[in-house]
Short mmCIF file of C-alpha atoms and ligand atoms in Angstrom, two decimals:
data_model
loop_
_atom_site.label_atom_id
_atom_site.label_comp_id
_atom_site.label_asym_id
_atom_site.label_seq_id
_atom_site.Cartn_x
_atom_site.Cartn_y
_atom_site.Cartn_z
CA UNK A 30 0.00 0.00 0.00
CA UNK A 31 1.35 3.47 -0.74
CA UNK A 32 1.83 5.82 1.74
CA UNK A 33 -0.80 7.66 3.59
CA UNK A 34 -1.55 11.20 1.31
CA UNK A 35 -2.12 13.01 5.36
CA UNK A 36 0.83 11.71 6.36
CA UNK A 37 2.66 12.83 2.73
CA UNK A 38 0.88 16.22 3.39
CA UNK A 39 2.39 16.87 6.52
CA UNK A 40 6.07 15.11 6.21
CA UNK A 41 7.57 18.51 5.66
CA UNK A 42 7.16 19.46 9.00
CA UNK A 43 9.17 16.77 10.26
CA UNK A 44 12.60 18.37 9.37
CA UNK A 45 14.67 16.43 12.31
CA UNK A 46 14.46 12.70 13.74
CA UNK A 47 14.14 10.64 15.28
CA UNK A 48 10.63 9.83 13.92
CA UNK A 49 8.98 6.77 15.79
CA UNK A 50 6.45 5.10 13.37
CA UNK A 51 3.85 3.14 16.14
CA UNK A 52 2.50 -0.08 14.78
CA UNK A 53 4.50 -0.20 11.68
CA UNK A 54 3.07 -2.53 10.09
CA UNK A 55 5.03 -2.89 6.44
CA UNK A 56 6.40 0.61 7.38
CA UNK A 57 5.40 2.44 4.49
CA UNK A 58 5.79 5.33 6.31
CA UNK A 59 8.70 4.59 7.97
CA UNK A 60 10.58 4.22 5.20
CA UNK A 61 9.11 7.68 3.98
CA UNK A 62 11.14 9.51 6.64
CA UNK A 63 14.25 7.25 6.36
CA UNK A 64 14.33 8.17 2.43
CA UNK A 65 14.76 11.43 3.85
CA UNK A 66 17.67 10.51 5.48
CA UNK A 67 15.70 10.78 8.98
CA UNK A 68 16.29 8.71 11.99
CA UNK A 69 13.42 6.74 11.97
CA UNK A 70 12.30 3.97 14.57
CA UNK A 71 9.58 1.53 13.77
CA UNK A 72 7.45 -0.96 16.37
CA UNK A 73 4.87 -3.38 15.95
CA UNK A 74 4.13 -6.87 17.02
CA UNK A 75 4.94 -8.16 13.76
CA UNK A 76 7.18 -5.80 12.25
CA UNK A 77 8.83 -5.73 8.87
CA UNK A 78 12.22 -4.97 8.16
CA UNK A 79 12.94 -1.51 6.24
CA UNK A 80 16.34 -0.39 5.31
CA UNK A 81 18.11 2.30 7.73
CA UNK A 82 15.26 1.92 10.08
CA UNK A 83 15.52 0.43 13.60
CA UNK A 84 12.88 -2.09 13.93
CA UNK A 85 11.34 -2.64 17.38
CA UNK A 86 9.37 -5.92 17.88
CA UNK A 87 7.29 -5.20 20.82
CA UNK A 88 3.63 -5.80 21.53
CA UNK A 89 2.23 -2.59 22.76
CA UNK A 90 -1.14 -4.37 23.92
CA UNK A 91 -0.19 -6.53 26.51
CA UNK A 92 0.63 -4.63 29.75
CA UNK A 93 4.14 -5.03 29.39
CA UNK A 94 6.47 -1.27 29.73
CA UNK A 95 6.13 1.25 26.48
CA UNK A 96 9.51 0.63 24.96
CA UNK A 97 10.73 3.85 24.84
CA UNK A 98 10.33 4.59 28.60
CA UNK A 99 12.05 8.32 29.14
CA UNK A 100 12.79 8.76 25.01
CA UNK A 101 11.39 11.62 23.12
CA UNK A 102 10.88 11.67 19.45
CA UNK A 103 10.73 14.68 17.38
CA UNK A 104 7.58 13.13 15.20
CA UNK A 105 5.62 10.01 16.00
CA UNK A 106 3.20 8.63 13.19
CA UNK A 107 -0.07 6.24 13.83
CA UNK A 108 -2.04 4.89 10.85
CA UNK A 109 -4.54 2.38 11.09
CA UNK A 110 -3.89 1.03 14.49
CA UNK A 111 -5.61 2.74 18.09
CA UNK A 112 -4.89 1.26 21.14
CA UNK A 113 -6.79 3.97 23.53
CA UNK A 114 -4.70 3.43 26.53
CA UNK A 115 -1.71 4.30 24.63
CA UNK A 116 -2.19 7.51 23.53
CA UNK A 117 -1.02 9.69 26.54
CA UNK A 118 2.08 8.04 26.40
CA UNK A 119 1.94 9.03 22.43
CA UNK A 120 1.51 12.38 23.27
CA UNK A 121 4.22 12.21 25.93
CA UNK A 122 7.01 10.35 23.35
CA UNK A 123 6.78 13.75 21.75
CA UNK A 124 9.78 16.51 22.34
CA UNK A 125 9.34 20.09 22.74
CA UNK A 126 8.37 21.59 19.02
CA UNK A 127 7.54 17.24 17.47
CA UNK A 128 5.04 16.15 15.24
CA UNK A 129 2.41 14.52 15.79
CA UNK A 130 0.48 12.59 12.77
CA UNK A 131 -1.92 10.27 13.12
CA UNK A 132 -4.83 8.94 10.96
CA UNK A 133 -7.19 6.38 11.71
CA UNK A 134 -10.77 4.66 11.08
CA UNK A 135 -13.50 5.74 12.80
CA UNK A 136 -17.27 5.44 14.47
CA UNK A 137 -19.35 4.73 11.20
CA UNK A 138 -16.56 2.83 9.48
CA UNK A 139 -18.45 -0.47 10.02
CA UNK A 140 -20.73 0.88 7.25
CA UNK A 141 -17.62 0.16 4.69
CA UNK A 142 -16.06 -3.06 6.53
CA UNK A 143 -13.40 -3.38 8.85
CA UNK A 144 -12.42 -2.48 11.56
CA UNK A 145 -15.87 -2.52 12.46
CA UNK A 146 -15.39 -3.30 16.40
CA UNK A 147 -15.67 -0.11 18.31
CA UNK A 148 -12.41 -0.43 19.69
CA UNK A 149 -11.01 -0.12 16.61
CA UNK A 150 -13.12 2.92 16.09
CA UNK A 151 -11.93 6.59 17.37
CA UNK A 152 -15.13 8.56 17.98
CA UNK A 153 -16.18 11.56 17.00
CA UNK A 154 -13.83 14.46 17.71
CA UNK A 155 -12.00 11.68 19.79
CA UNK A 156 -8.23 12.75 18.17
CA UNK A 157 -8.70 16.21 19.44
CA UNK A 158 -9.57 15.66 22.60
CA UNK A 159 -6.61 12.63 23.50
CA UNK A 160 -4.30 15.21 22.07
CA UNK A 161 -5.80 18.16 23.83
CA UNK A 162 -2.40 19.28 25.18
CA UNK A 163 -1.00 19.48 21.60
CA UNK A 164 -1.16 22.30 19.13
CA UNK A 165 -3.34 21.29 16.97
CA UNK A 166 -2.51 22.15 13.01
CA UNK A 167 -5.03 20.22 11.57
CA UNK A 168 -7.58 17.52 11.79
CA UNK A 169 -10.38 16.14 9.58
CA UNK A 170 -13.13 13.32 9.94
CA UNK A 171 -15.40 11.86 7.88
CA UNK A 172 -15.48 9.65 4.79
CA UNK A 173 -13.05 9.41 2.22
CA UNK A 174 -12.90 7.46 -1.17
CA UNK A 175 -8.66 6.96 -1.57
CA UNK A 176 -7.19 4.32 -1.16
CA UNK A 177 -10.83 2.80 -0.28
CA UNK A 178 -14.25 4.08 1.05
CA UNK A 179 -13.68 4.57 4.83
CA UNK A 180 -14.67 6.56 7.64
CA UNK A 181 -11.44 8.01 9.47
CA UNK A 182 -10.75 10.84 11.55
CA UNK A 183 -6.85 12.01 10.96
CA UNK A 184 -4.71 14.86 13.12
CA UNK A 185 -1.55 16.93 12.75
CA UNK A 186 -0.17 18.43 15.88
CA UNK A 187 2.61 19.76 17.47
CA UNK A 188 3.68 19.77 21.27
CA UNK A 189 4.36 23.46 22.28
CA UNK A 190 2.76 26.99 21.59
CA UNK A 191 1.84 27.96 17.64
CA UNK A 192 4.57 28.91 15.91
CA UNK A 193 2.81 29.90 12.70
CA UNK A 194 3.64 27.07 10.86
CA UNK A 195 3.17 27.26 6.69
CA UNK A 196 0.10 24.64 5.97
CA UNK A 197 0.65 22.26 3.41
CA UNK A 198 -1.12 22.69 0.27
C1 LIG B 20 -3.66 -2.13 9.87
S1 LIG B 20 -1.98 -2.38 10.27
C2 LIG B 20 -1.31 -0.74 10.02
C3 LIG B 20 0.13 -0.75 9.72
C4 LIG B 20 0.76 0.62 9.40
N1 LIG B 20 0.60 1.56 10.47
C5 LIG B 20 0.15 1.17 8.14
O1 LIG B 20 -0.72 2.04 8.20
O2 LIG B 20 0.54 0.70 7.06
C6 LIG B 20 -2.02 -2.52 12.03
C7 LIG B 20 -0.67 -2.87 12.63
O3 LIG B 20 -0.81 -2.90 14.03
C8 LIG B 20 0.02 -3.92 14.52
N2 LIG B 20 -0.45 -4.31 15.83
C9 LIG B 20 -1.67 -4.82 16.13
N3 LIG B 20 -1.74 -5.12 17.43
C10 LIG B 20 -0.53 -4.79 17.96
C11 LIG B 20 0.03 -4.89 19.25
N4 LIG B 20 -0.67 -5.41 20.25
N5 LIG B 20 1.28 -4.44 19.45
C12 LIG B 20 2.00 -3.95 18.43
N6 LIG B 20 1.54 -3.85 17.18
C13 LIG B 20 0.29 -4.28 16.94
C14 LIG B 20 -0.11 -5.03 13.49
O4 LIG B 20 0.95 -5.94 13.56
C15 LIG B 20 -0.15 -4.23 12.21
O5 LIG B 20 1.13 -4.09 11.65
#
């Protein structure tokens, strides 16, 4: 699958690493920042390898510690994977001026297929307010057509004060 086009859009924010890409899956995006020549670190349960990225195998679901206990990135990515009772700790793995992007499916996807369980499914506004103490740049929900019909809610944001940043076209 290509790469996300909200997570494109907002890739030239992230002008520094590291960039920690959470649930990596095939790390399409991943490997987006390392072709930028970007420290990137990717985890997942499962994860694939991508050239000049570290790869973390770690499941993030199962009580054991976040992996990347007192480490701050300057960007962390999310597609297509929520786990509710890690997003503080998201919002924490983020330094002083990072990037947040993260896009996922939500409430009303199970119109369109999976995920249809709920807690797969942020809910309305739900992005904005787990990320309340982050900046936020911009954020959208509702259905889109690319790459298939889906309901999804998707936020940019940055930890510290607005700094005027120039929005993507
Ligand atoms: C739908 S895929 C999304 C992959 C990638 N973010 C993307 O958008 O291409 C969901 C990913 O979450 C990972 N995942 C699911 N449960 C997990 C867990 N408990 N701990 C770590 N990763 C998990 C899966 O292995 C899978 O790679």
């Amino acid at each position: 699958m290509p790469p996300s086009d909200w997570v494109l859009r907002w890739a030239p924010l992230v002008q520094r690493g590291p960039v920690l890409d959470v649930a990596s899956g095939s790390g399409r995006h991943a490997r987006v920042f390392a072709g930028r020549g970007l420290e990137v670190v990717a985890v997942d349960r499962d994860p694939q390898p991508v050239e000049g990225v570290r790869v973390v195998k770690a499941d993030l679901e199962d009580g054991s510690p976040w992996p990347f206990a007192g480490q701050r990135f300057a960007a962390v990515v999310v597609t297509n994977y929520l786990f509710r009772e890690r997003l503080p700790v998201i919002a924490d793995a983020l330094e002083e001026g990072g990037i947040l992007i993260y896009e996922t499916f939500m409430a009303g996807n199970e119109k369109f297929g999976k995920p249809s369980n709920p807690a797969f499914l942020l809910r309305p506004g739900e992005l904005l307010q787990a990320f309340s103490g982050l900046t936020v740049l911009g954020f959208e929900q509702g259905i889109v057509e690319r790459p298939k019909p889906a309901m999804i809610q998707r936020l940019c944001a940055r930890r510290g004060e607005f700094d005027g940043v120039r929005i993507p076209p």
